[in-house]
C-alpha cells in the first residue's frame, strides 16, 4: 500500500479523493499496488462526510508520518503551499500540485530540490486542467526546437467568451456561472484579467526553453475590455475572440504574451468552446501538435493530479528529469512582438479616412451595418510598439484586438 496525503479539500482536493475512490481497482492494476489517501488537510470541518475520519488540521501530522510517500496539494496560493512543498520534499515525500501560482513562482527550485532528494515534483494539472501537456513537453517533444506555443489556457474566460458569443449573455452573469461550476479562481480577477493564463504560459515556456521565464515579464491583457460589439464584428468576419497565451522562439529570441485575439476558422483553436482548453506546440521538425480537453473543473483537474500521484508512486526513489533551470531567461520586449490588429475608431464630424490609411498603410476595412458611426479595419502585420504609437495618435479610438 502506498500512502498519500491531500492538502486542501475544495473543488480539486475533493475531486482527487473522488477519482482515487472511483477508480480504485484500475489504479491498483496499473500501479501494481494500492494508492491510499491516509490524510486530508483542510482548515474546515466536513461533518457527515466520510473524509472526516482522515481529516487533519495540522500539517505536521502528515510531514512527520514516514509512511506518507506522496503529498498532493490543491490549496492554491503561493503560501503556505511553497513551505509545505519544501518540507514534504525534505521529509522524503514526492509532491504534486495543481497550483500554477506555486509552480510559476517556485517550480525551478522545487524541481531542483526533488532531484537532489531523488524524489519528484510534478504539476500536470497546473496548466490546462485535465489536458496532458506537461508530460508531453517533458517527455515527448524532447528532440524539438520549439518554435511556438499557442494556447487557450483558461477555462473560465473561454466559457465566458463562448456564452457571450453564442447566447448573447452578459459578462457578469456568465462569470457567476463559471464560479458556481468551480472553474474560476478564488479571486476571479486572476481569470478575467489574464493573470492565470500568464502563469500558465510562463510555465510552458520555462519547460520549452529550459530556464526561468518570470510571469512578471509577460505582457498580459484580459477579456474585460471585450464588448458585445467586438464579438459582433468578429462574427461578421467569420472569426472568434479567444484569450490566447503565446510563446515563441525566433532565432533564439524568446517572447511571450497573453491577450484576446480574433482567430479565423483556419486556426485549430477557433472551435475550442466552453470550458475546454487547447494548446498547439510547433516544433522545427515535428510541425504542429495539439492538446485538447477540459481546462478546469473538479474531476478533469483531479484526474491530472492523480496521474502525477500514480507516477510518483511508481517512481518513488527515482527522479524523473525535468529541464527547468533556475537561471532567468530574458524575454524580448513585448513592443518587438509582431501582430496584425483589428481597430475600431469612432467617426466623429472631423473623421479623416485618409489620415487612417496614411498611418496604418494597407488596411482592410470591416463594415458592420449596425455601426454606421464607426470606422473599423485590420492593419498589416507590424510590431506592437509601432502599432501603439500609431493607435494612440487617434483620439477617437474605441478598441483594438489582435488578429491571430
Ligand atoms: P478551492 O478554493 O475550491 O479549494 C482550496 C481548499 O484548500 C479550500 O477547502 C481551502 O479551505 C483549503 N485551504 C486553503 N488554505 C489552506 C491551508 N493553509 N491549509 C489547509 N487547507 C487550506 O480551490 P480549487 O480546488 O478550485 O483550486 C485549488 C488549486 O488548484 C488552485 O491553485 C487552483 O488554481 C488550481 N486549479 C483549479 C482548477 C479548478 O478547476 N478549480 C483547475 C486547475 C487548477 P477554505 O475554503 O477554508 O479556505
Ligand atoms: N481558473 C482556472 C481556469 C482553473 O478557469 O482555467 C484551471 O486552471
Tab-separated table of N, CA, C and O and ligand atoms in Angstrom, residues 100 125-126 129 153-157 183-185 191 196 200 277 295-296, ligand 2:
chain	number	residue	atom	x	y	z
A	100	UNK	N	-0.855	26.643	-10.117
A	100	UNK	CA	0.064	27.307	-11.067
A	100	UNK	C	0.797	28.504	-10.482
A	100	UNK	O	1.883	28.839	-10.937
A	125	UNK	N	-1.509	19.157	-13.573
A	125	UNK	CA	-2.795	19.869	-13.560
A	125	UNK	C	-2.645	21.388	-13.514
A	125	UNK	O	-3.643	22.105	-13.580
A	126	UNK	N	-1.394	21.866	-13.414
A	126	UNK	CA	-1.235	23.320	-13.257
A	126	UNK	C	-1.477	24.078	-14.558
A	126	UNK	O	-1.701	25.283	-14.547
A	129	UNK	N	-5.802	22.174	-16.906
A	129	UNK	CA	-6.693	21.278	-16.133
A	129	UNK	C	-6.401	19.812	-16.414
A	129	UNK	O	-5.328	19.307	-16.098
A	153	UNK	N	-5.733	28.873	-22.513
A	153	UNK	CA	-5.179	28.309	-21.282
A	153	UNK	C	-6.054	28.560	-20.077
A	153	UNK	O	-5.676	28.196	-18.963
A	154	UNK	N	-7.195	29.193	-20.285
A	154	UNK	CA	-8.054	29.487	-19.138
A	154	UNK	C	-9.488	29.086	-19.454
A	154	UNK	O	-10.089	29.592	-20.411
A	155	UNK	N	-10.019	28.177	-18.646
A	155	UNK	CA	-11.356	27.645	-18.886
A	155	UNK	C	-12.448	28.671	-18.620
A	155	UNK	O	-13.429	28.770	-19.378
A	156	UNK	N	-12.280	29.449	-17.554
A	156	UNK	CA	-13.312	30.423	-17.174
A	156	UNK	C	-13.545	31.437	-18.297
A	156	UNK	O	-14.690	31.701	-18.689
A	157	UNK	N	-12.456	31.998	-18.818
A	157	UNK	CA	-12.628	33.033	-19.847
A	157	UNK	C	-13.130	32.431	-21.152
A	157	UNK	O	-13.897	33.080	-21.871
A	183	UNK	N	-15.024	26.550	-11.817
A	183	UNK	CA	-13.968	26.791	-12.806
A	183	UNK	C	-13.057	27.953	-12.394
A	183	UNK	O	-11.861	27.939	-12.686
A	184	UNK	N	-13.663	28.959	-11.754
A	184	UNK	CA	-12.938	30.221	-11.545
A	184	UNK	C	-11.998	30.131	-10.347
A	184	UNK	O	-12.171	29.311	-9.447
A	185	UNK	N	-10.997	30.992	-10.353
A	185	UNK	CA	-10.100	31.118	-9.213
A	185	UNK	C	-10.849	31.765	-8.051
A	185	UNK	O	-11.876	32.408	-8.248
A	191	UNK	N	-8.572	35.186	-13.469
A	191	UNK	CA	-9.030	34.619	-14.743
A	191	UNK	C	-9.264	35.725	-15.755
A	191	UNK	O	-8.667	35.727	-16.836
A	196	UNK	N	-3.994	34.344	-14.706
A	196	UNK	CA	-3.907	32.880	-14.627
A	196	UNK	C	-3.273	32.323	-15.917
A	196	UNK	O	-2.347	31.512	-15.867
A	200	UNK	N	0.383	30.308	-16.657
A	200	UNK	CA	0.433	29.046	-17.407
A	200	UNK	C	1.392	29.133	-18.603
A	200	UNK	O	2.148	28.205	-18.849
A	277	UNK	N	-9.957	23.795	-23.117
A	277	UNK	CA	-8.700	24.482	-23.447
A	277	UNK	C	-8.029	23.691	-24.564
A	277	UNK	O	-8.359	22.511	-24.772
A	295	UNK	N	-10.290	22.356	-19.463
A	295	UNK	CA	-9.231	23.161	-18.870
A	295	UNK	C	-9.463	23.518	-17.422
A	295	UNK	O	-8.598	24.117	-16.776
A	296	UNK	N	-10.622	23.201	-16.875
A	296	UNK	CA	-10.916	23.481	-15.472
A	296	UNK	C	-12.048	22.555	-15.046
A	296	UNK	O	-12.662	21.884	-15.887
B	2	LIG	N1	-9.489	29.168	-13.087
B	2	LIG	C1	-8.747	28.301	-13.937
B	2	LIG	C2	-9.412	28.299	-15.303
B	2	LIG	C3	-8.711	26.922	-13.382
B	2	LIG	O1	-10.556	28.769	-15.418
B	2	LIG	O2	-8.794	27.851	-16.267
B	2	LIG	C4	-7.851	25.961	-14.166
B	2	LIG	O3	-6.502	26.295	-14.067
